[in-house]
XYZ file of C-alpha atoms in Angstrom:
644
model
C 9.589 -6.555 9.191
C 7.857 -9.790 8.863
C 4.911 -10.744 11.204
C 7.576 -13.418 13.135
C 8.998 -10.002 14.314
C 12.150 -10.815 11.564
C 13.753 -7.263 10.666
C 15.543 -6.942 7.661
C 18.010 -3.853 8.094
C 19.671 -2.896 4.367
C 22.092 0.291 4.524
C 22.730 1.781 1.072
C 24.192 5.037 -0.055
C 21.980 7.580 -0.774
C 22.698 9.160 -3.870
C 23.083 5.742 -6.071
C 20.495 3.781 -4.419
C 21.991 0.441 -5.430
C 25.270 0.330 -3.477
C 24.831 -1.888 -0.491
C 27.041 -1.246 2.764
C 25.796 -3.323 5.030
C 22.631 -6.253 5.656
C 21.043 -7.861 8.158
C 18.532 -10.182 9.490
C 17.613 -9.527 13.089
C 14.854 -11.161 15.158
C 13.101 -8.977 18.019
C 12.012 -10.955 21.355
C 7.979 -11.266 20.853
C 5.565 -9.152 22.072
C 8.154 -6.212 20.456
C 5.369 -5.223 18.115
C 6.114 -3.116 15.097
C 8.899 -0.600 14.658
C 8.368 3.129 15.104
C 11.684 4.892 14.881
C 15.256 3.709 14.171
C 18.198 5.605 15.435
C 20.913 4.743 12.561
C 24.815 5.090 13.956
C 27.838 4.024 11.316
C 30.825 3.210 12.039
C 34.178 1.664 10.832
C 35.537 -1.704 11.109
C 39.083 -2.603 11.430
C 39.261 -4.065 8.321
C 37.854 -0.795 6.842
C 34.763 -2.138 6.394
C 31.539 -0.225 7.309
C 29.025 -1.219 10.022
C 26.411 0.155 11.573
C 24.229 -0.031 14.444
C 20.625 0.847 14.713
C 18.177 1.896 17.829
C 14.941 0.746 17.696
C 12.077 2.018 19.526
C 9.098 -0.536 18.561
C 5.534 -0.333 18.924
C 5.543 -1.263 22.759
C 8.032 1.865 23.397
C 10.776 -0.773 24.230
C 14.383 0.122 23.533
C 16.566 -2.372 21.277
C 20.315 -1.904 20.253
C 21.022 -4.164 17.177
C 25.017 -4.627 15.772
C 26.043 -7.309 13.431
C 22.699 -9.527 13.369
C 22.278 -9.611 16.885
C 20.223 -7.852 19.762
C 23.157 -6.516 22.213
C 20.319 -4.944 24.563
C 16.823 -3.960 25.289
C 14.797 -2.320 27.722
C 11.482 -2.173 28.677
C 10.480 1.582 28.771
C 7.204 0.740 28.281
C 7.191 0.849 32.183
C 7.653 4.509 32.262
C 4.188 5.187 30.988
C 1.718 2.944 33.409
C -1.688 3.985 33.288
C -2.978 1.500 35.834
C -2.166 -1.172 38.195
C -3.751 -4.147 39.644
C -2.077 -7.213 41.588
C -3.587 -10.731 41.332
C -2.765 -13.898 43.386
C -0.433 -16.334 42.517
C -1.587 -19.963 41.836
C -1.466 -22.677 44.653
C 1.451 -24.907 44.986
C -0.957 -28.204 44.969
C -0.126 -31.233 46.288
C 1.585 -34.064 45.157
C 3.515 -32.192 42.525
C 6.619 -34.073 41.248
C 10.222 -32.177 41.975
C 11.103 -32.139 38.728
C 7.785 -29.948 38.348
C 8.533 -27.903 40.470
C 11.792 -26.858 39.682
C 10.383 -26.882 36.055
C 13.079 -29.835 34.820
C 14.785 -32.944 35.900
C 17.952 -31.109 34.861
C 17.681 -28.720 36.605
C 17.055 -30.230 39.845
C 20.250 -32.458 39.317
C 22.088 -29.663 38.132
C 21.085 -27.602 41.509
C 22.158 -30.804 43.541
C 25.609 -31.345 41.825
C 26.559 -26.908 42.636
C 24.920 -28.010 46.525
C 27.549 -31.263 46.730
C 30.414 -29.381 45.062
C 29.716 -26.437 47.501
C 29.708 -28.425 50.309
C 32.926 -30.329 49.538
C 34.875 -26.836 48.724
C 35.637 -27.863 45.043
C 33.105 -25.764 43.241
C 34.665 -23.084 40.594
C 34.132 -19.376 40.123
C 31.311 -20.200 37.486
C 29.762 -23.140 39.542
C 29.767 -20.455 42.485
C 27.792 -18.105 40.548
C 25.725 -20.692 38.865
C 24.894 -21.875 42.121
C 23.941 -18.245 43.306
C 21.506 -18.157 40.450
C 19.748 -21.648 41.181
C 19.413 -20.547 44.715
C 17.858 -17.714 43.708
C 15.490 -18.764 41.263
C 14.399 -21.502 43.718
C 14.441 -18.864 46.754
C 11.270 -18.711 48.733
C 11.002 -15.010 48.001
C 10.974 -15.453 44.159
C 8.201 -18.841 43.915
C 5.677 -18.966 41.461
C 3.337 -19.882 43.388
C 1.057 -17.883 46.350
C 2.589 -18.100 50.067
C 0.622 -18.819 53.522
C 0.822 -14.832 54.436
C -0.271 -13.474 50.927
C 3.180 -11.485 50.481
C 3.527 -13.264 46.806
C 1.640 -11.222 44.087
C 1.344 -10.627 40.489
C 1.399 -6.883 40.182
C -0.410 -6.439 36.650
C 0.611 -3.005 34.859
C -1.730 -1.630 31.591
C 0.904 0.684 29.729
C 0.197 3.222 27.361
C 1.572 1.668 24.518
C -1.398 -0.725 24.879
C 1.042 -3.627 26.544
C 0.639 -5.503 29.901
C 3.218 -6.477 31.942
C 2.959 -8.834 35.086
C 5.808 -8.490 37.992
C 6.753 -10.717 40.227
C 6.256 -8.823 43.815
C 9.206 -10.766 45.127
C 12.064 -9.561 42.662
C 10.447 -7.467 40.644
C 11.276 -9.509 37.571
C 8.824 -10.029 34.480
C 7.008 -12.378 34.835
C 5.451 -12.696 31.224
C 4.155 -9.428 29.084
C 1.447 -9.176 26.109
C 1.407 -6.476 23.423
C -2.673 -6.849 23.376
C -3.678 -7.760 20.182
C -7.275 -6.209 19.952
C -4.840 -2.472 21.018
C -2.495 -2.798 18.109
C -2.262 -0.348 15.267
C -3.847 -1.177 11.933
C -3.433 -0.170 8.300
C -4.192 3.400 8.156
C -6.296 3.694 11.009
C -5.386 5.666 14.177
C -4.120 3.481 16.770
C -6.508 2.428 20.016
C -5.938 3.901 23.313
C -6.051 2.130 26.363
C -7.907 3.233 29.007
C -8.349 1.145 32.303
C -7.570 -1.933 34.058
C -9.855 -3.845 35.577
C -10.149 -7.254 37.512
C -12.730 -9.308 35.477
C -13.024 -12.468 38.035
C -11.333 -13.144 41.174
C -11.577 -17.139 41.406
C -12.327 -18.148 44.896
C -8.696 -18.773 47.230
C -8.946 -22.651 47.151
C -10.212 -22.729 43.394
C -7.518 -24.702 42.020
C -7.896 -25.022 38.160
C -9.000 -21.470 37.308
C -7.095 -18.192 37.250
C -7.772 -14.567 37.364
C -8.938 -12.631 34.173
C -8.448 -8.915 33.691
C -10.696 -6.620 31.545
C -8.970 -4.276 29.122
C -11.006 -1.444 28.233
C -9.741 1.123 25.588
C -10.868 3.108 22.863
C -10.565 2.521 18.751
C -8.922 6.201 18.333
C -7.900 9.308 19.816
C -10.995 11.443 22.091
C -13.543 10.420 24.293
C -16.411 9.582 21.951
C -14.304 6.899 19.513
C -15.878 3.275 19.688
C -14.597 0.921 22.771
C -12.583 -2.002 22.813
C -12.869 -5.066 25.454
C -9.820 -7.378 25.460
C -9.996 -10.198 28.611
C -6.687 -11.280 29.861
C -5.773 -14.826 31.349
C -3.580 -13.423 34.391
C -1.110 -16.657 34.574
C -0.621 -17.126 31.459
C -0.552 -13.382 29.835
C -2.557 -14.692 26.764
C -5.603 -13.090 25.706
C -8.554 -15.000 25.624
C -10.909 -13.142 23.682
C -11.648 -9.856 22.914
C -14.335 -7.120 21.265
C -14.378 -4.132 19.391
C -18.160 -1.949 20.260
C -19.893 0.926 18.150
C -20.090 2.869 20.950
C -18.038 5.204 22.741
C -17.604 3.922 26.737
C -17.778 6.941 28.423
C -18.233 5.752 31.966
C -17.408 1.713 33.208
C -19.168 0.649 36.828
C -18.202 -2.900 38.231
C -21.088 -4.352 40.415
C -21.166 -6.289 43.421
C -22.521 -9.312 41.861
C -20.986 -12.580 40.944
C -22.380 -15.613 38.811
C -21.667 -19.169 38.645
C -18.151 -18.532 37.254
C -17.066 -15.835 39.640
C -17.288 -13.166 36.800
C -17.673 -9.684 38.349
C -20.799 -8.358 36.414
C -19.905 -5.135 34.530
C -21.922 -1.779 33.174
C -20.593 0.465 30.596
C -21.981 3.725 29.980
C -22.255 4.561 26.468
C -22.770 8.289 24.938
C -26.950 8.757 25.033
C -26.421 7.420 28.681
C -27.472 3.775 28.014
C -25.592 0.872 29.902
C -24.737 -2.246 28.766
C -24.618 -5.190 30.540
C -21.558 -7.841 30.419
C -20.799 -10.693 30.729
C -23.926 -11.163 28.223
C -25.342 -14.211 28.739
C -28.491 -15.484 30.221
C -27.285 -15.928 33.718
C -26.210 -12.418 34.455
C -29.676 -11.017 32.772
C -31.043 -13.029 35.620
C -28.695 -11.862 38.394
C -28.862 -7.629 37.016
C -32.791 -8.254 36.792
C -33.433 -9.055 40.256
C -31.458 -5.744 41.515
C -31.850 -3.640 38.723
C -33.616 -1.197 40.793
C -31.254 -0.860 42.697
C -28.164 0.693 40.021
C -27.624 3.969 40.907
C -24.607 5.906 38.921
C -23.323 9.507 38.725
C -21.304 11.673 36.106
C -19.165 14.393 36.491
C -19.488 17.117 33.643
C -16.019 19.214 33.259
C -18.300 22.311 32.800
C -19.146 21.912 36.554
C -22.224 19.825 36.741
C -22.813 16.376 38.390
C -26.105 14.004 37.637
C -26.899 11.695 38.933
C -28.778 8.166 37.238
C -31.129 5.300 37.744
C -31.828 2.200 35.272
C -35.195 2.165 34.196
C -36.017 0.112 31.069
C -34.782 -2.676 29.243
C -34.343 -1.490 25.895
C -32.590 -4.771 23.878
C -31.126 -7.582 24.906
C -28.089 -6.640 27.540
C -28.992 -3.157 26.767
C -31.147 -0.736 29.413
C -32.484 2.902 29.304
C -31.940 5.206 32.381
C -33.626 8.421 33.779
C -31.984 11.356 35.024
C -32.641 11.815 38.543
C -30.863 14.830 39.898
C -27.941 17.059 39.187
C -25.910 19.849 41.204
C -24.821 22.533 39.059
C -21.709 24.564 40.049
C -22.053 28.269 39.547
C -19.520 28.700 36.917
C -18.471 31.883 36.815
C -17.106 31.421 41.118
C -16.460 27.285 41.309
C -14.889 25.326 39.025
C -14.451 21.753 39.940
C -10.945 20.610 41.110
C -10.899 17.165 42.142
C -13.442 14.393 43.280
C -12.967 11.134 45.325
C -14.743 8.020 46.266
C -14.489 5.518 48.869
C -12.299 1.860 47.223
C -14.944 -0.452 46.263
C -13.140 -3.577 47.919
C -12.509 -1.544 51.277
C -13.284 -3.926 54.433
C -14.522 -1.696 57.495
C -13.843 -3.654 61.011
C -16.751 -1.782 63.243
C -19.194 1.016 62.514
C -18.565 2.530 66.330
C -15.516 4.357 67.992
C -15.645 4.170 71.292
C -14.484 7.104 73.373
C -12.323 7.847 76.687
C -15.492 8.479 78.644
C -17.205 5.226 77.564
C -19.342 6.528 75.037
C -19.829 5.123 71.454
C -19.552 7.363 67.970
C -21.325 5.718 64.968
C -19.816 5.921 61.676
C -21.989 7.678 58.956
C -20.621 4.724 56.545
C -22.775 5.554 53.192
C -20.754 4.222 50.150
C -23.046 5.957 47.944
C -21.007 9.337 48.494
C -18.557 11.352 47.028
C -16.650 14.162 47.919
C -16.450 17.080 45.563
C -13.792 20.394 45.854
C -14.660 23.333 43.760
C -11.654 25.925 43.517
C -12.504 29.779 42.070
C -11.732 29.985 38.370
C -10.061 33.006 37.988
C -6.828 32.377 39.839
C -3.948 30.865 38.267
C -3.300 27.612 39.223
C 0.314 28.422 39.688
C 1.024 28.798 43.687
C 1.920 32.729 44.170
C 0.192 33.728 40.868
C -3.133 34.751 42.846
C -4.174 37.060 45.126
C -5.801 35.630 48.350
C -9.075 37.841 48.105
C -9.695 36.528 44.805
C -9.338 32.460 45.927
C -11.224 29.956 47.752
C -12.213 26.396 47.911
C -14.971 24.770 48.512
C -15.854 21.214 49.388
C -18.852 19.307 49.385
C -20.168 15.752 50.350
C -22.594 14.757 48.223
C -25.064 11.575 48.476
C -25.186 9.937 45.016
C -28.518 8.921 45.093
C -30.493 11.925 46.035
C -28.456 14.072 45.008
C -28.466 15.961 48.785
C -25.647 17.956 49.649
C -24.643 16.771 52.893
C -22.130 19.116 53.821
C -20.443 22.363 52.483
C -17.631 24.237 53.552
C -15.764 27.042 52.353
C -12.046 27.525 52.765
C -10.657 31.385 52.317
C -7.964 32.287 50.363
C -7.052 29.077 49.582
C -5.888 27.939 45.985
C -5.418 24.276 44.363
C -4.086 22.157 43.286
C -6.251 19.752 45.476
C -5.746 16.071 46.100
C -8.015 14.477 48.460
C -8.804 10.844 49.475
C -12.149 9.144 51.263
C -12.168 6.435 53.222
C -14.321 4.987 55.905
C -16.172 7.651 57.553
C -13.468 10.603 56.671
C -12.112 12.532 54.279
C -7.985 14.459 53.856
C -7.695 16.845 51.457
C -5.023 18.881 50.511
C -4.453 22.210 49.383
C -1.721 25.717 49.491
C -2.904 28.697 51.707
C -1.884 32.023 50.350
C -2.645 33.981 53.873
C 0.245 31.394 55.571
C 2.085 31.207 52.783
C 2.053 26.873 53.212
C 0.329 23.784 52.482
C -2.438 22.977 54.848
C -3.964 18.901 54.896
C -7.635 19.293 56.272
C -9.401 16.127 57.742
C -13.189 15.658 58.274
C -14.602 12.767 59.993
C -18.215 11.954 59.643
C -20.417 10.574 62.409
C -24.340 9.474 62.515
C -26.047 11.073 65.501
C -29.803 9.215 64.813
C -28.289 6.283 66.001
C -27.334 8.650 69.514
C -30.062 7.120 71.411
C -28.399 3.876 72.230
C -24.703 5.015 72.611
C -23.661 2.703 75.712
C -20.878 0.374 75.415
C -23.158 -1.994 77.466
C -26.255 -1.650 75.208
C -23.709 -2.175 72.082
C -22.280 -5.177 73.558
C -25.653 -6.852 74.594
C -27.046 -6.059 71.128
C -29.559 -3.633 71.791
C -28.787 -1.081 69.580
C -30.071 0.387 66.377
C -26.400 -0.360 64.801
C -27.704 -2.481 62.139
C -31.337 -0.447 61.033
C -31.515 -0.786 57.758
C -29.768 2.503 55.752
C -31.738 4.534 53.183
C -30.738 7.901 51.289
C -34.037 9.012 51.075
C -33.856 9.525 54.943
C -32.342 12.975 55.933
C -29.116 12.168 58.104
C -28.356 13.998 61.702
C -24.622 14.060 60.702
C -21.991 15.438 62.899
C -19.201 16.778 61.055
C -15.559 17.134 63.342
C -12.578 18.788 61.335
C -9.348 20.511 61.767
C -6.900 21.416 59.888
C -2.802 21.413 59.533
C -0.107 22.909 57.753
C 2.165 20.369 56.021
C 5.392 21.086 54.513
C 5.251 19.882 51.198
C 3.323 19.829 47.863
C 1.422 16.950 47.007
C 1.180 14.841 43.369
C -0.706 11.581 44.647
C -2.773 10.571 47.901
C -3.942 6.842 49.221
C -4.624 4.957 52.085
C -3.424 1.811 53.499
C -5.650 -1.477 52.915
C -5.507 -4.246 55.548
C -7.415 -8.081 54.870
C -9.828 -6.767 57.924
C -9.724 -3.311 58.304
C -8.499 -3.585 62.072
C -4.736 -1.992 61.470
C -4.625 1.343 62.043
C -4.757 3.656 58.756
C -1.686 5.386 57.125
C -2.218 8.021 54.934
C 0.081 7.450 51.761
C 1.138 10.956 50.819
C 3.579 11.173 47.397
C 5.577 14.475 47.985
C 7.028 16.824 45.508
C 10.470 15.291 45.144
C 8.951 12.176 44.501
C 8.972 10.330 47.674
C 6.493 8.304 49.746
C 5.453 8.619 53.074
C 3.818 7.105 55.266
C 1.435 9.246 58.164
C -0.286 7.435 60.554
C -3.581 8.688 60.803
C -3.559 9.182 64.318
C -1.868 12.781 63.361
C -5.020 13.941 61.357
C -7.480 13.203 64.206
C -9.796 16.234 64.155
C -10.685 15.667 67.730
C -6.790 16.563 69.087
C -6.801 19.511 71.299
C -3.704 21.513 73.022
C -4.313 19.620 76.403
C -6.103 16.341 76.235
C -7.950 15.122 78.972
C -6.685 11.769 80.593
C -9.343 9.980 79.388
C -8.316 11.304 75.813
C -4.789 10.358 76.426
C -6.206 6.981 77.026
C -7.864 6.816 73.856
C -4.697 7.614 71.950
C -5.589 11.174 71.683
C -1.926 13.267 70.927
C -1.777 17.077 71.859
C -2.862 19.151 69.102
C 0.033 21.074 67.226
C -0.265 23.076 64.091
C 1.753 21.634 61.686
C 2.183 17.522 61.115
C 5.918 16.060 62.151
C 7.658 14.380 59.600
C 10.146 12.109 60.604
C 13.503 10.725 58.128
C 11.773 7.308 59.247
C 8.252 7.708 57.758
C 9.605 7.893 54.313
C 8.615 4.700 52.788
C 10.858 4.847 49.625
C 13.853 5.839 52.414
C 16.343 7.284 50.475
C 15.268 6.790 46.793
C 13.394 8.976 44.700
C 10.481 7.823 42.247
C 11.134 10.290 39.298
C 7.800 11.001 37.846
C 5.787 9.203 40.655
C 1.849 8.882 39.334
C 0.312 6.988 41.364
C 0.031 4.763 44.010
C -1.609 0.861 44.647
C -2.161 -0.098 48.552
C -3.961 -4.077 48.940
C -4.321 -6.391 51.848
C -2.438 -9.407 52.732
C -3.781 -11.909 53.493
C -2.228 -11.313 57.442
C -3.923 -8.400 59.250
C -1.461 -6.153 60.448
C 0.601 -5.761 56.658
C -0.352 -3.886 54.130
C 1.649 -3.603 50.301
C 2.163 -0.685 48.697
C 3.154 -0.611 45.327
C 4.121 3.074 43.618
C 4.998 3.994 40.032
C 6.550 6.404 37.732
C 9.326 6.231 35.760
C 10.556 4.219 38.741
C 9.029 1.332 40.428
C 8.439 0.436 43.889
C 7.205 -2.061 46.116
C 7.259 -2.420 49.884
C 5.439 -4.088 52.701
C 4.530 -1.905 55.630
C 2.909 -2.944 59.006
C 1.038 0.570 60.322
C 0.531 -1.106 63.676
C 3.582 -3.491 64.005
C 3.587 -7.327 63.120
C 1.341 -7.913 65.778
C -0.108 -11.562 64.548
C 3.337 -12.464 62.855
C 6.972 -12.994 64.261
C 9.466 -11.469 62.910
C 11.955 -13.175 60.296
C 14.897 -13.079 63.151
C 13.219 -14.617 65.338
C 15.239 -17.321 67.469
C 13.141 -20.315 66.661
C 16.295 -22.343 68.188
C 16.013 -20.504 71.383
C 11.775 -21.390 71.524
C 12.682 -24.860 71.041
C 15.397 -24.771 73.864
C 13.071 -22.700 76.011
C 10.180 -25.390 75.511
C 12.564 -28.578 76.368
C 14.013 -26.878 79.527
C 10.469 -25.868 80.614
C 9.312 -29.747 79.735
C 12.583 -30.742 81.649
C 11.785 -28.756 84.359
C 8.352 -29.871 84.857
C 8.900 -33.286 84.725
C 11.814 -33.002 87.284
C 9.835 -30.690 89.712
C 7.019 -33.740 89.440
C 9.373 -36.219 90.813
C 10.483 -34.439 93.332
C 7.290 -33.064 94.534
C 5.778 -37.229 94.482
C 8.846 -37.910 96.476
C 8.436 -35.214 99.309
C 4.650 -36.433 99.320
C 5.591 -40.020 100.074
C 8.699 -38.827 102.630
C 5.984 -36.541 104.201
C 3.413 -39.694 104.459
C 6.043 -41.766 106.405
C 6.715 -39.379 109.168
């Protein structure tokens, strides 16, 4: 195989080494990388000649089928093994492009115009019917290259574990360009790199119209977690990379910060293994920017041998390079907890208000502390199997911790109770799941979190007016009055992956994205995992949306996002905001894909696609008409009336 990804396939017999059956010169599609296995299959011509056909699985776990110098199929199984997922915006569609731009030749567009006249005129062919089908779609408004008014168009940007990215086009699904990363590829007797995560490098601002989005690559130079890191940066539009970097450390830990400099790089930390950071992009500005809030980089690790510690920076030890100090840490008594699953609030999640207002006119404040994470500790002994253990000898435990202090905000213990757990945090609450070996069933438990030092000044009328104590400023080193409501639920099936709808402005209603056993999604509005639902609400609960309590959640045929279809192997699952309110899009993955738009509370700021925008204009005209005549005749009863 030549580096122009040129295969020469020679099929000799074995025992005399020098008889030649069959030879060929094949080229591979780029970005094929090199050639792992070949399946070899022989067969006879009819003019008893041999031939053969060969299988290739290449370095980016693709699929070819090769027969007589030619590549009769391939297929991307790469997308079977995603490791993470991202989507990006498409570019602008700027003005004053030409057409032939836009539909990417002059040819084209004349091409597309002759299939439109012959249409028309009922003397197109077969062929020119189904040519026409595919310049219709190419050009379709669903499939455009460029970003729409809603935000419905996306690149959906996929980190396999072959090392290869992929972008999708959200509209058809199709490829939109891939890239075998260079700085991931296998070298000459060296163990080949690992990727590891995906991550959004800069965002360019929405009417930025000459740069694109870059994503970070971060992977390892070998197999285990204390091998030497690798940085590759990706150009998002293009699928090229633009540079990349191999470290001689391992990067045990990666945290993005909240800062931006001049090029709207998202400033990055990465954890090495003696617990230093290092600070990129390295370059003078964003020294400047991490100097001036330093102080205030707080991280925490979680130790598989049941201990969590938490870290501050502290000195600058080279360059881009600081020290850090130890602050706290919560050890786990191993021999009765071992830790089953953690979760964190998303980064980019937009709250709409810190108060919920109640039936009776009162106001709840949201404890909303992004610097917490909630722990669940499950007894070691049991097997994880469910009806391997016996229910005296399990438990779970789960714990909100504050990352900065260290302070264990709350701690509850569940009885007989076994993993696996899946749990997900967002806003002010927290679902967790988990199988109950007294019932015999799956049980989702939901805690909400509220802050009752801000009680004094819980009037609608105070909130409105602005005197309130909404916007004190928030410290961890203050002990919190939390109130804690929860309740719990059976549910009816296992769980493999949790997540939660994301809206532009966080004013949609929630949905709690819940990836079942047979590899299905559904969707379960959130309004079923309130923990303040009780057998008979009062009518001022019914009025705030309150249902009657029940002990298991419904499922209904219709909250199944994926409908019918099954995602074999689903692994995880991608929720972002539109740019409308009320949508949200939901991208899953296994060894299926799937993408969907949902709309928790209805299309309430959009119409819907068949909507009679014939029968507005109608409406409008008569109700002009109308007007105009009513006018007339009201002047002319006014002047008949003056005369009498």
């Amino acid at each position: 195989m030549d580096s122009d990804q040129t295969i020469l396939l020679r099929v000799i017999i074995t025992d005399g080494w020098k008889d030649e059956i069959a030879k060929d010169v094949i080229k591979l599609e780029p970005q094929r990388g090199l050639l792992q296995t070949i399946f070899l299959n022989s067969y006879t011509r009819t003019d008893k000649s041999h031939g053969f056909r060969a299988l290739v699985v290449a370095e980016d776990d693709s699929l070819s089928l090769l027969q007589q110098g030619e590549v009769v199929w391939s297929r991307e199984d790469g997308l079977a093994s995603i490791l993470d997922a991202r989507m990006a915006q498409l570019p602008l569609e700027r003005a004053g492009v030409s057409v032939a731009q836009v539909e990417h030749s002059l040819e084209e567009w004349l091409k597309g115009h002759v299939l439109r006249l012959k249409s028309t005129l009922m003397l197109a062919s077969a062929e020119d019917v189904v040519a026409l089908q595919a310049v219709r779609l190419k050009n379709a408004e669903k499939t455009k290259m460029t970003r729409d008014h809603n935000g419905f168009r996306k690149l959906i940007i996929l980190l396999t574990k072959s090392g290869k990215l992929f972008a999708l086009h959200s509209g058809d699904g199709h490829v939109v360009w891939s890239l075998l990363i260079p700085a991931l590829r296998s070298e000459h007797r060296t163990p080949k790199p690992e990727p590891v995560k995906l991550l959004p490098w800069r965002k360019p601002h929405q009417h930025a119209l000459d740069d694109s989005p870059v994503f970070l690559v971060v992977g390892r130079l070998g197999p285990g977690p204390n091998a030497p890191g690798v940085l590759s940066w990706v150009d998002a539009y293009s699928g090229r990379e633009l540079h990349s970097l191999k470290l001689t450390y391992p990067i045990k830990q990666v945290l993005p910060l909240p800062i931006l400099d001049s090029l709207e790089q998202r400033l990055h930390l990465f954890v090495d293994g003696e617990t230093n950071v290092h600070l990129f992009p390295n370059t003078a500005e964003s020294l400047s920017l991490f100097n001036n809030q330093s102080q205030n980089v707080y991280f925490y690790d979680v130790n598989k041998d049941g201990v969590i510690k938490g870290f501050r920076i502290t000195d600058h030890i080279e360059d881009f390079v600081f020290s850090t100090r130890l602050l706290w840490s919560v050890v786990f008594p191993s021999d009765s907890e071992a830790i089953a699953t953690t979760a964190t609030r998303n980064s980019d999640e937009v709250v709409h208000t810190q108060a919920k207002v109640l039936g009776d006119r009162n106001v709840l404040f949201k404890y909303l502390n992004k610097n917490i994470v909630f722990v669940t500790t499950v007894a070691p002994g049991p097997s994880s199997k469910v009806g391997l253990a016996a229910p005296e000898d399990s438990w779970l435990v789960a714990y909100l911790i504050d990352t900065i202090t260290g302070q264990v905000l709350h701690r509850v213990t569940h009885q007989d109770v076994q993993g696996p757990v899946h749990a997900v945090l967002s806003e002010n609450w927290v679902i967790y799941h988990y199988f109950n070996l007294r019932a015999h069933r799956y049980e989702l438990t939901v805690m909400e979190f509220y802050d009752n030092s801000r009680a004094e000044t819980k009037g609608v009328l105070q909130y409105i007016i602005g005197r309130h104590n909404a916007s004190a400023p928030f410290s961890s080193y203050t002990y919190p009055n939390i109130d804690v409501k929860s309740q719990s639920y059976f549910f009816t099936s296992s769980v493999k992956k949790m997540a939660v709808t994301m809206t532009a402005r966080g004013i949609t209603s929630r949905q709690l994205l819940i990836g079942t056993n047979c590899d299905q999604v559904l969707a379960l509005d959130k309004r079923f995992l309130d923990p303040r639902r009780s057998i008979n609400p009062t009518a001022m609960e019914r009025e705030e949306g309150i249902l009657p309590l029940t002990d298991g959640l419904p499922i209904y045929p219709q909250s199944y996002v994926t409908h019918s279809y099954r995602l074999e192997g689903l692994r995880g699952i991608l929720s972002v905001p539109a740019r409308l309110e009320s949508p949200s899009l939901v991208f899953a993955y296994g060894l299926d894909l799937f993408y969907t738009r949902l709309a928790p509370s209805r299309t309430y700021d959009s119409l819907t696609e068949d909507f009679s925008y014939a029968l507005l204009l109608i409406t409008m005209i008569v109700l002009v008409v109308a007007i105009g005549v009513s006018w007339v005749m009201s002047k002319r009863k006014e002047l008949a009336d003056k005369w009498k």
